[in-house]
Amino acid sequence: MEVPQLGHGITSPVSPCEDMIKNLSLEAIQLCDREGNKSQDSGIAEMEELPVPQNIKINNITCDSFKISWDMDSKAKERITHYFIDLNKKENKNSNKFKHKDVPTKLVAKAVPLPMTVRGHWFLSPRTEYTVAVQTASKQSDGDYAVSEWSEIIDFCTADYSTVHLTQLLEKAEVIAGRMLKFSVFYRNQHKEYFDHAREAQDNKMVPSVKDNSGSHGSPISGKLEGIFFSCNTEFNTGKPAQDSPYGRYRFQIAAETLFNPKTNLYFGDFYCMYTAYHYVILVLAPAGSPGDDFCKQRLPALDLADNRFLTCAVEEDGRLAFHHAQDVILEVIYTDPVDLGLGTVAEISGHQLMSLSTVNAKKDPSCKTCNISVGR
């Protein structure tokens, strides 16, 4: 059973739940709070007390749904016609009432056998803490509702995108990826101090760090996967990496086959934009059997090394590896193991440091139709 949203206007037609709420006035909603107060002038009637939901349980949580159940006195079950569910983001501590401005999170559902599934990307977002409380209600012959006291308030957190959701993102990214261009190196731009620290304090190695919160809010790699960001995009006219960078004037450059080869697994991580025409695809390169590989196998769609729309490594007739990247998206490649600086070169670039293009903790544009899917953003 999916719970419909209450609608943005109480008197406006909302087809999924109009029959449930057309007799429930805005005043009645506003005056029904979690303390159980009922106004004599409201549309909520006085009658024999209804059972208060007890021992609320939340399970089967996804990025945009959950199942809810509770215990209550069986003697009054036949009088219950509806459930009122008050769902709020946890940080909104003062939202204890049915308020017109908050109606997307105030739900009315016909009484059905429990557990009941609450589903809706318009009011549930991934990786977000919520509070939920429940009332039982009985619709009267005059259209008014008798209600119970509010239940206890329960906390829960929605989940990350599943591989099903990520596959939907992947398919949208494939549409705009464009043709494939040859490349031969991965590169990483940073400030001079970053490389000095790697040499002096990290045994001449760049070490993985936890990915920031850039990209889709529901991405399972944000704040969890450890890796090192690399780029591989080339300029169309030169076939070489651009000389400009938002991350620093010093560039580490390494032969593509050192990081990307048949002993490496490739995963799709995310697809997003930052209120601009540029779109970004995050890919993960993980040495087979590594901790990073184990993490990705459980959470991300795997890509065929030689046959995908973003980044390929294929064996040519002479036995050498050939590498190609998608032209029309900016690839952010995360490598999950440490990388020794001795495997490549560090040199200063001649271009500009374009800070406006940095994606550090960049927020995804939730209105973009190209890179969003119909689940919480």
mmCIF file of C-alpha atoms in Angstrom:
data_model
loop_
_atom_site.group_PDB
_atom_site.id
_atom_site.type_symbol
_atom_site.label_atom_id
_atom_site.label_comp_id
_atom_site.label_asym_id
_atom_site.label_seq_id
_atom_site.Cartn_x
_atom_site.Cartn_y
_atom_site.Cartn_z
ATOM 1 C CA MET A 1 0.000 0.000 0.000
ATOM 2 C CA GLU A 2 1.516 3.309 -1.045
ATOM 3 C CA VAL A 3 0.573 6.331 1.015
ATOM 4 C CA PRO A 4 -0.522 9.304 -1.116
ATOM 5 C CA GLN A 5 0.667 12.805 -0.386
ATOM 6 C CA LEU A 6 -1.855 15.188 1.146
ATOM 7 C CA GLY A 7 -1.538 17.662 -1.666
ATOM 8 C CA HIS A 8 -0.328 21.240 -1.904
ATOM 9 C CA GLY A 9 -3.770 22.746 -1.408
ATOM 10 C CA ILE A 10 -6.469 21.165 0.721
ATOM 11 C CA THR A 11 -9.270 22.335 -1.523
ATOM 12 C CA SER A 12 -7.490 21.744 -4.820
ATOM 13 C CA PRO A 13 -8.072 18.467 -6.678
ATOM 14 C CA VAL A 14 -5.353 15.906 -5.973
ATOM 15 C CA SER A 15 -6.392 12.740 -7.726
ATOM 16 C CA PRO A 16 -4.497 10.080 -5.685
ATOM 17 C CA CYS A 17 -6.099 11.029 -2.403
ATOM 18 C CA GLU A 18 -8.995 13.400 -3.119
ATOM 19 C CA ASP A 19 -11.606 10.968 -1.846
ATOM 20 C CA MET A 20 -9.735 10.598 1.431
ATOM 21 C CA ILE A 21 -9.291 14.274 2.221
ATOM 22 C CA LYS A 22 -12.010 16.272 0.464
ATOM 23 C CA ASN A 23 -13.984 16.604 3.715
ATOM 24 C CA LEU A 24 -10.931 17.306 5.898
ATOM 25 C CA SER A 25 -10.708 21.069 6.354
ATOM 26 C CA LEU A 26 -7.444 22.990 6.631
ATOM 27 C CA GLU A 27 -8.564 24.223 10.052
ATOM 28 C CA ALA A 28 -9.007 20.661 11.242
ATOM 29 C CA ILE A 29 -5.510 19.782 10.087
ATOM 30 C CA GLN A 30 -3.919 22.801 11.730
ATOM 31 C CA LEU A 31 -5.601 22.196 15.068
ATOM 32 C CA CYS A 32 -4.694 18.527 15.324
ATOM 33 C CA ASP A 33 -1.275 18.514 16.966
ATOM 34 C CA ARG A 34 0.873 15.830 18.524
ATOM 35 C CA GLU A 35 -0.282 16.792 21.982
ATOM 36 C CA GLY A 36 -3.688 15.534 21.007
ATOM 37 C CA ASN A 37 -5.471 18.903 21.413
ATOM 38 C CA LYS A 38 -8.797 19.094 19.665
ATOM 39 C CA SER A 39 -10.757 22.279 19.059
ATOM 40 C CA GLN A 40 -14.499 22.280 19.649
ATOM 41 C CA ASP A 41 -14.790 24.411 16.496
ATOM 42 C CA SER A 42 -12.615 22.210 14.310
ATOM 43 C CA GLY A 43 -13.639 19.519 11.887
ATOM 44 C CA ILE A 44 -12.361 16.812 14.255
ATOM 45 C CA ALA A 45 -15.228 15.327 16.198
ATOM 46 C CA GLU A 46 -15.389 14.230 19.828
ATOM 47 C CA MET A 47 -16.250 10.564 20.336
ATOM 48 C CA GLU A 48 -15.131 7.502 22.210
ATOM 49 C CA GLU A 49 -11.342 7.467 22.468
ATOM 50 C CA LEU A 50 -9.475 5.759 19.628
ATOM 51 C CA PRO A 51 -6.406 3.610 20.295
ATOM 52 C CA VAL A 52 -3.016 5.311 20.164
ATOM 53 C CA PRO A 53 -0.459 3.463 17.987
ATOM 54 C CA GLN A 54 2.172 1.819 20.202
ATOM 55 C CA ASN A 55 5.575 0.235 19.608
ATOM 56 C CA ILE A 56 6.080 1.755 16.161
ATOM 57 C CA LYS A 57 8.458 -0.167 13.908
ATOM 58 C CA ILE A 58 10.193 1.124 10.755
ATOM 59 C CA ASN A 59 11.899 -1.342 8.381
ATOM 60 C CA ASN A 60 12.555 -2.112 4.702
ATOM 61 C CA ILE A 61 14.010 1.383 4.348
ATOM 62 C CA THR A 62 15.133 2.522 0.882
ATOM 63 C CA CYS A 63 16.131 5.941 -0.460
ATOM 64 C CA ASP A 64 12.485 6.877 -1.047
ATOM 65 C CA SER A 65 10.301 4.448 0.901
ATOM 66 C CA PHE A 66 9.862 2.602 4.183
ATOM 67 C CA LYS A 67 7.461 0.204 5.850
ATOM 68 C CA ILE A 68 5.747 1.184 9.059
ATOM 69 C CA SER A 69 3.746 -0.899 11.539
ATOM 70 C CA TRP A 70 2.579 -0.582 15.132
ATOM 71 C CA ASP A 71 0.547 -2.269 17.862
ATOM 72 C CA MET A 72 -2.859 -1.077 19.023
ATOM 73 C CA ASP A 73 -5.924 -2.242 20.911
ATOM 74 C CA SER A 74 -7.734 -4.719 18.695
ATOM 75 C CA LYS A 75 -11.137 -3.847 20.186
ATOM 76 C CA ALA A 76 -11.310 -0.531 18.375
ATOM 77 C CA LYS A 77 -9.807 -1.595 15.062
ATOM 78 C CA GLU A 78 -13.171 -1.806 13.329
ATOM 79 C CA ARG A 79 -13.785 1.890 14.067
ATOM 80 C CA ILE A 80 -10.542 3.061 12.460
ATOM 81 C CA THR A 81 -10.951 4.246 8.888
ATOM 82 C CA HIS A 82 -7.749 6.232 8.348
ATOM 83 C CA TYR A 83 -4.227 6.828 9.588
ATOM 84 C CA PHE A 84 -2.664 10.283 9.859
ATOM 85 C CA ILE A 85 1.124 10.194 9.469
ATOM 86 C CA ASP A 86 3.290 13.180 10.402
ATOM 87 C CA LEU A 87 6.657 12.932 8.629
ATOM 88 C CA ASN A 88 9.344 15.576 9.102
ATOM 89 C CA LYS A 89 13.021 16.022 8.451
ATOM 90 C CA LYS A 90 14.704 15.604 11.796
ATOM 91 C CA GLU A 91 16.331 19.017 11.806
ATOM 92 C CA ASN A 92 12.880 20.628 11.645
ATOM 93 C CA LYS A 93 12.239 20.295 15.376
ATOM 94 C CA ASN A 94 9.264 22.651 15.579
ATOM 95 C CA SER A 95 7.058 20.947 13.023
ATOM 96 C CA ASN A 96 4.609 19.160 15.306
ATOM 97 C CA LYS A 97 1.393 20.166 13.592
ATOM 98 C CA PHE A 98 -0.455 19.650 10.341
ATOM 99 C CA LYS A 99 0.480 22.976 8.764
ATOM 100 C CA HIS A 100 -0.603 24.032 5.308
ATOM 101 C CA LYS A 101 2.948 25.028 4.296
ATOM 102 C CA ASP A 102 4.222 21.558 5.215
ATOM 103 C CA VAL A 103 1.514 19.455 3.602
ATOM 104 C CA PRO A 104 3.880 17.462 1.328
ATOM 105 C CA THR A 105 5.049 15.630 4.486
ATOM 106 C CA LYS A 106 1.622 15.230 6.096
ATOM 107 C CA LEU A 107 0.008 12.022 4.918
ATOM 108 C CA VAL A 108 -3.483 10.571 5.099
ATOM 109 C CA ALA A 109 -4.036 6.914 4.295
ATOM 110 C CA LYS A 110 -7.006 4.607 4.438
ATOM 111 C CA ALA A 111 -6.671 2.010 7.171
ATOM 112 C CA VAL A 112 -5.063 -1.072 5.654
ATOM 113 C CA PRO A 113 -3.424 -4.155 7.149
ATOM 114 C CA LEU A 114 -0.006 -3.421 8.581
ATOM 115 C CA PRO A 115 2.845 -3.096 7.759
ATOM 116 C CA MET A 116 2.101 -0.261 5.362
ATOM 117 C CA THR A 117 4.524 1.045 2.747
ATOM 118 C CA VAL A 118 5.109 4.782 2.617
ATOM 119 C CA ARG A 119 6.655 5.709 -0.706
ATOM 120 C CA GLY A 120 7.241 9.007 -2.462
ATOM 121 C CA HIS A 121 10.240 10.788 -3.959
ATOM 122 C CA TRP A 122 8.413 14.130 -3.629
ATOM 123 C CA PHE A 123 8.752 14.064 0.168
ATOM 124 C CA LEU A 124 11.496 11.514 0.923
ATOM 125 C CA SER A 125 15.147 12.142 0.104
ATOM 126 C CA PRO A 126 18.066 9.694 0.341
ATOM 127 C CA ARG A 127 20.444 9.751 3.314
ATOM 128 C CA THR A 128 18.132 11.983 5.327
ATOM 129 C CA GLU A 129 17.035 11.685 8.957
ATOM 130 C CA TYR A 130 13.289 11.895 9.575
ATOM 131 C CA THR A 131 10.868 11.756 12.477
ATOM 132 C CA VAL A 132 7.489 10.094 12.187
ATOM 133 C CA ALA A 133 4.397 9.951 14.410
ATOM 134 C CA VAL A 134 0.992 8.385 13.771
ATOM 135 C CA GLN A 135 -2.658 8.956 14.725
ATOM 136 C CA THR A 136 -5.585 6.656 14.154
ATOM 137 C CA ALA A 137 -8.735 8.318 12.824
ATOM 138 C CA SER A 138 -12.372 7.518 12.248
ATOM 139 C CA LYS A 139 -14.293 9.347 9.556
ATOM 140 C CA GLN A 140 -17.773 10.307 10.708
ATOM 141 C CA SER A 141 -21.008 10.461 8.743
ATOM 142 C CA ASP A 142 -20.819 14.262 8.564
ATOM 143 C CA GLY A 143 -17.322 14.140 7.090
ATOM 144 C CA ASP A 144 -15.510 15.079 10.286
ATOM 145 C CA TYR A 145 -12.774 12.916 11.811
ATOM 146 C CA ALA A 146 -12.355 11.580 15.304
ATOM 147 C CA VAL A 147 -8.674 11.054 16.085
ATOM 148 C CA SER A 148 -6.492 9.424 18.696
ATOM 149 C CA GLU A 149 -3.649 11.071 20.535
ATOM 150 C CA TRP A 150 -0.360 11.164 18.640
ATOM 151 C CA SER A 151 1.941 8.205 19.020
ATOM 152 C CA GLU A 152 5.506 8.496 20.246
ATOM 153 C CA ILE A 153 7.944 10.101 17.805
ATOM 154 C CA ILE A 154 10.280 7.671 16.019
ATOM 155 C CA ASP A 155 13.550 8.565 14.252
ATOM 156 C CA PHE A 156 14.913 6.859 11.140
ATOM 157 C CA CYS A 157 17.252 7.574 8.226
ATOM 158 C CA THR A 158 16.604 6.829 4.563
ATOM 159 C CA ALA A 159 19.090 4.791 2.562
ATOM 160 C CA ASP A 160 21.479 5.542 -0.318
ATOM 161 C CA TYR A 161 20.647 4.932 -3.961
ATOM 162 C CA SER A 162 20.533 1.231 -4.754
ATOM 163 C CA THR A 163 22.186 -0.269 -7.831
ATOM 164 C CA VAL A 164 18.767 -0.041 -9.520
ATOM 165 C CA HIS A 165 18.729 3.742 -9.074
ATOM 166 C CA LEU A 166 22.367 4.044 -10.116
ATOM 167 C CA THR A 167 21.648 2.029 -13.249
ATOM 168 C CA GLN A 168 18.941 4.557 -14.114
ATOM 169 C CA LEU A 169 21.497 7.353 -13.702
ATOM 170 C CA LEU A 170 23.990 5.392 -15.806
ATOM 171 C CA GLU A 171 21.482 5.026 -18.628
ATOM 172 C CA LYS A 172 20.767 8.769 -18.599
ATOM 173 C CA ALA A 173 24.502 9.499 -18.690
ATOM 174 C CA GLU A 174 24.971 7.174 -21.663
ATOM 175 C CA VAL A 175 22.551 9.295 -23.694
ATOM 176 C CA ILE A 176 24.803 12.358 -23.623
ATOM 177 C CA ALA A 177 28.269 10.748 -23.346
ATOM 178 C CA GLY A 178 29.126 11.406 -26.990
ATOM 179 C CA ARG A 179 31.795 9.792 -29.110
ATOM 180 C CA MET A 180 34.970 8.294 -27.694
ATOM 181 C CA LEU A 181 38.372 9.991 -27.899
ATOM 182 C CA LYS A 182 41.790 8.427 -27.424
ATOM 183 C CA PHE A 183 43.844 9.232 -24.340
ATOM 184 C CA SER A 184 47.057 7.891 -22.869
ATOM 185 C CA VAL A 185 47.467 9.352 -19.361
ATOM 186 C CA PHE A 186 45.568 9.978 -16.152
ATOM 187 C CA TYR A 187 46.427 13.198 -14.348
ATOM 188 C CA ARG A 188 45.798 14.855 -11.001
ATOM 189 C CA ASN A 189 46.188 18.557 -10.282
ATOM 190 C CA GLN A 190 47.007 19.867 -6.824
ATOM 191 C CA HIS A 191 49.009 22.566 -5.088
ATOM 192 C CA LYS A 192 52.749 22.131 -4.662
ATOM 193 C CA GLU A 193 52.287 21.576 -0.919
ATOM 194 C CA TYR A 194 50.170 18.488 -1.592
ATOM 195 C CA PHE A 195 52.954 16.751 -3.478
ATOM 196 C CA ASP A 196 55.593 17.923 -0.985
ATOM 197 C CA HIS A 197 53.547 16.345 1.810
ATOM 198 C CA ALA A 198 53.197 13.089 -0.150
ATOM 199 C CA ARG A 199 56.965 12.890 -0.544
ATOM 200 C CA GLU A 200 57.873 13.858 3.011
ATOM 201 C CA ALA A 201 55.117 12.332 5.140
ATOM 202 C CA GLN A 202 53.522 9.579 3.046
ATOM 203 C CA ASP A 203 56.502 7.606 1.768
ATOM 204 C CA ASN A 204 56.352 9.324 -1.647
ATOM 205 C CA LYS A 205 52.750 8.192 -2.152
ATOM 206 C CA MET A 206 49.397 9.794 -2.774
ATOM 207 C CA VAL A 207 47.009 8.055 -0.385
ATOM 208 C CA PRO A 208 43.228 7.617 -0.699
ATOM 209 C CA SER A 209 40.930 9.927 1.226
ATOM 210 C CA VAL A 210 37.180 9.813 1.823
ATOM 211 C CA LYS A 211 35.155 11.201 -1.069
ATOM 212 C CA ASP A 212 33.403 14.484 -0.355
ATOM 213 C CA ASN A 213 29.651 15.096 -0.710
ATOM 214 C CA SER A 214 29.686 16.390 -4.273
ATOM 215 C CA GLY A 215 27.198 14.993 -6.764
ATOM 216 C CA SER A 216 23.913 13.215 -6.114
ATOM 217 C CA HIS A 217 22.726 13.313 -2.524
ATOM 218 C CA GLY A 218 21.909 9.617 -2.667
ATOM 219 C CA SER A 219 25.249 8.451 -4.041
ATOM 220 C CA PRO A 220 26.528 5.525 -1.914
ATOM 221 C CA ILE A 221 30.163 6.568 -2.404
ATOM 222 C CA SER A 222 29.893 10.079 -0.918
ATOM 223 C CA GLY A 223 31.430 10.252 2.527
ATOM 224 C CA LYS A 224 32.233 6.519 2.409
ATOM 225 C CA LEU A 225 34.505 5.437 -0.453
ATOM 226 C CA GLU A 226 38.213 6.179 -0.083
ATOM 227 C CA GLY A 227 40.122 6.998 -3.240
ATOM 228 C CA ILE A 228 42.241 9.444 -5.242
ATOM 229 C CA PHE A 229 40.599 11.629 -7.898
ATOM 230 C CA PHE A 230 42.091 11.605 -11.389
ATOM 231 C CA SER A 231 41.096 13.176 -14.690
ATOM 232 C CA CYS A 232 41.575 11.831 -18.204
ATOM 233 C CA ASN A 233 39.640 14.223 -20.460
ATOM 234 C CA THR A 234 41.627 15.636 -23.376
ATOM 235 C CA GLU A 235 41.207 18.682 -25.553
ATOM 236 C CA PHE A 236 39.532 17.904 -28.844
ATOM 237 C CA ASN A 237 42.012 19.800 -30.976
ATOM 238 C CA THR A 238 45.249 18.589 -29.328
ATOM 239 C CA GLY A 239 44.380 15.176 -27.900
ATOM 240 C CA LYS A 240 46.208 16.232 -24.729
ATOM 241 C CA PRO A 241 45.041 17.225 -21.216
ATOM 242 C CA ALA A 242 43.951 20.855 -20.822
ATOM 243 C CA GLN A 243 46.492 23.206 -19.295
ATOM 244 C CA ASP A 244 43.899 24.879 -17.053
ATOM 245 C CA SER A 245 42.716 23.365 -13.753
ATOM 246 C CA PRO A 246 40.582 24.397 -10.756
ATOM 247 C CA TYR A 247 42.633 22.339 -8.303
ATOM 248 C CA GLY A 248 46.212 23.592 -8.476
ATOM 249 C CA ARG A 249 49.107 24.510 -10.747
ATOM 250 C CA TYR A 250 51.017 21.252 -10.288
ATOM 251 C CA ARG A 251 50.062 18.090 -12.146
ATOM 252 C CA PHE A 252 50.894 14.461 -11.535
ATOM 253 C CA GLN A 253 50.701 12.509 -14.769
ATOM 254 C CA ILE A 254 50.771 8.719 -15.081
ATOM 255 C CA ALA A 255 50.482 6.274 -17.990
ATOM 256 C CA ALA A 256 46.907 5.057 -18.342
ATOM 257 C CA GLU A 257 47.848 1.347 -18.260
ATOM 258 C CA THR A 258 49.397 1.733 -14.804
ATOM 259 C CA LEU A 259 45.984 2.393 -13.246
ATOM 260 C CA PHE A 260 43.622 0.942 -15.856
ATOM 261 C CA ASN A 261 44.282 -2.595 -17.100
ATOM 262 C CA PRO A 262 42.690 -6.061 -17.131
ATOM 263 C CA LYS A 263 43.555 -6.454 -13.435
ATOM 264 C CA THR A 264 41.349 -3.456 -12.608
ATOM 265 C CA ASN A 265 37.579 -3.336 -12.207
ATOM 266 C CA LEU A 266 35.544 -0.338 -13.367
ATOM 267 C CA TYR A 267 32.331 0.933 -11.751
ATOM 268 C CA PHE A 268 29.791 3.683 -12.413
ATOM 269 C CA GLY A 269 29.498 6.008 -9.417
ATOM 270 C CA ASP A 270 27.379 9.060 -10.243
ATOM 271 C CA PHE A 271 26.058 11.512 -12.852
ATOM 272 C CA TYR A 272 25.417 15.157 -12.014
ATOM 273 C CA CYS A 273 25.707 18.837 -12.939
ATOM 274 C CA MET A 274 26.174 22.048 -10.951
ATOM 275 C CA TYR A 275 23.612 24.453 -12.456
ATOM 276 C CA THR A 276 25.722 24.662 -15.631
ATOM 277 C CA ALA A 277 25.751 23.045 -19.054
ATOM 278 C CA TYR A 278 28.631 20.771 -18.014
ATOM 279 C CA HIS A 279 27.779 17.267 -16.859
ATOM 280 C CA TYR A 280 30.047 15.076 -14.769
ATOM 281 C CA VAL A 281 30.317 11.292 -14.581
ATOM 282 C CA ILE A 282 32.092 9.712 -11.617
ATOM 283 C CA LEU A 283 33.773 6.373 -12.302
ATOM 284 C CA VAL A 284 35.682 4.163 -9.880
ATOM 285 C CA LEU A 285 38.799 2.184 -10.803
ATOM 286 C CA ALA A 286 39.553 -0.518 -8.217
ATOM 287 C CA PRO A 287 42.320 -3.129 -8.391
ATOM 288 C CA ALA A 288 40.637 -6.541 -8.421
ATOM 289 C CA GLY A 289 40.281 -7.956 -4.920
ATOM 290 C CA SER A 290 41.215 -4.722 -3.162
ATOM 291 C CA PRO A 291 39.134 -3.245 -0.299
ATOM 292 C CA GLY A 292 37.867 -0.610 -2.716
ATOM 293 C CA ASP A 293 36.799 -3.311 -5.138
ATOM 294 C CA ASP A 294 34.915 -5.155 -2.395
ATOM 295 C CA PHE A 295 33.134 -1.909 -1.433
ATOM 296 C CA CYS A 296 32.071 -1.185 -5.005
ATOM 297 C CA LYS A 297 30.915 -4.713 -5.819
ATOM 298 C CA GLN A 298 28.191 -4.402 -3.203
ATOM 299 C CA ARG A 299 26.987 -0.929 -4.191
ATOM 300 C CA LEU A 300 27.814 0.146 -7.760
ATOM 301 C CA PRO A 301 27.009 -1.061 -11.293
ATOM 302 C CA ALA A 302 30.075 -2.692 -12.870
ATOM 303 C CA LEU A 303 31.134 -1.639 -16.365
ATOM 304 C CA ASP A 304 32.752 -3.763 -19.068
ATOM 305 C CA LEU A 305 36.346 -2.539 -19.438
ATOM 306 C CA ALA A 306 36.291 -2.738 -23.217
ATOM 307 C CA ASP A 307 32.644 -1.952 -23.946
ATOM 308 C CA ASN A 308 31.006 0.988 -22.199
ATOM 309 C CA ARG A 309 30.148 4.601 -23.113
ATOM 310 C CA PHE A 310 32.522 6.377 -20.719
ATOM 311 C CA LEU A 311 36.009 4.886 -20.322
ATOM 312 C CA THR A 312 37.459 1.889 -22.135
ATOM 313 C CA CYS A 313 40.586 -0.234 -22.110
ATOM 314 C CA ALA A 314 40.835 -2.641 -25.018
ATOM 315 C CA VAL A 315 43.597 -4.916 -26.326
ATOM 316 C CA GLU A 316 44.646 -4.076 -29.878
ATOM 317 C CA GLU A 317 45.863 -6.558 -32.493
ATOM 318 C CA ASP A 318 49.485 -5.974 -31.571
ATOM 319 C CA GLY A 319 48.716 -6.765 -27.912
ATOM 320 C CA ARG A 320 48.993 -3.177 -26.688
ATOM 321 C CA LEU A 321 46.236 -1.534 -24.653
ATOM 322 C CA ALA A 322 44.214 1.305 -26.200
ATOM 323 C CA PHE A 323 42.303 3.796 -24.066
ATOM 324 C CA HIS A 324 39.299 5.984 -24.890
ATOM 325 C CA HIS A 325 37.148 8.444 -22.920
ATOM 326 C CA ALA A 326 33.746 9.991 -23.606
ATOM 327 C CA GLN A 327 33.956 13.401 -25.265
ATOM 328 C CA ASP A 328 30.794 15.129 -24.022
ATOM 329 C CA VAL A 329 30.970 14.537 -20.259
ATOM 330 C CA ILE A 330 33.675 15.453 -17.756
ATOM 331 C CA LEU A 331 34.989 12.264 -16.172
ATOM 332 C CA GLU A 332 36.048 12.171 -12.534
ATOM 333 C CA VAL A 333 37.910 8.908 -11.982
ATOM 334 C CA ILE A 334 38.480 7.640 -8.446
ATOM 335 C CA TYR A 335 41.360 5.206 -7.984
ATOM 336 C CA THR A 336 40.985 3.291 -4.730
ATOM 337 C CA ASP A 337 44.595 2.351 -3.915
ATOM 338 C CA PRO A 338 47.661 4.459 -3.010
ATOM 339 C CA VAL A 339 49.743 5.681 -5.967
ATOM 340 C CA ASP A 340 53.509 6.116 -5.793
ATOM 341 C CA LEU A 341 54.707 9.406 -7.251
ATOM 342 C CA GLY A 342 57.643 7.506 -8.734
ATOM 343 C CA LEU A 343 55.246 5.858 -11.202
ATOM 344 C CA GLY A 344 54.671 9.181 -12.965
ATOM 345 C CA THR A 345 55.867 12.779 -13.180
ATOM 346 C CA VAL A 346 54.979 16.015 -11.412
ATOM 347 C CA ALA A 347 55.291 19.299 -13.299
ATOM 348 C CA GLU A 348 53.834 22.800 -13.233
ATOM 349 C CA ILE A 349 51.145 23.548 -15.805
ATOM 350 C CA SER A 350 51.117 26.692 -17.926
ATOM 351 C CA GLY A 351 47.376 27.425 -17.796
ATOM 352 C CA HIS A 352 45.093 29.184 -15.340
ATOM 353 C CA GLN A 353 43.616 27.953 -12.078
ATOM 354 C CA LEU A 354 39.887 28.088 -12.811
ATOM 355 C CA MET A 355 38.396 27.906 -9.312
ATOM 356 C CA SER A 356 34.840 28.295 -10.631
ATOM 357 C CA LEU A 357 35.065 24.800 -12.144
ATOM 358 C CA SER A 358 35.904 23.061 -8.888
ATOM 359 C CA THR A 359 33.509 20.270 -7.914
ATOM 360 C CA VAL A 360 34.602 20.019 -4.259
ATOM 361 C CA ASN A 361 31.391 19.432 -2.261
ATOM 362 C CA ALA A 362 29.434 20.672 -5.287
ATOM 363 C CA LYS A 363 25.656 20.412 -4.963
ATOM 364 C CA LYS A 364 23.743 18.747 -7.749
ATOM 365 C CA ASP A 365 21.119 20.768 -9.603
ATOM 366 C CA PRO A 366 17.849 19.043 -8.556
ATOM 367 C CA SER A 367 15.897 20.622 -11.422
ATOM 368 C CA CYS A 368 18.041 19.289 -14.283
ATOM 369 C CA LYS A 369 16.041 16.856 -16.370
ATOM 370 C CA THR A 370 19.185 15.429 -17.957
ATOM 371 C CA CYS A 371 20.815 14.016 -14.819
ATOM 372 C CA ASN A 372 18.010 13.439 -12.300
ATOM 373 C CA ILE A 373 15.859 10.379 -11.799
ATOM 374 C CA SER A 374 12.467 10.014 -10.142
ATOM 375 C CA VAL A 375 13.673 9.296 -6.640
ATOM 376 C CA GLY A 376 14.932 11.610 -3.896
ATOM 377 C CA ARG A 377 17.695 13.840 -5.192
#
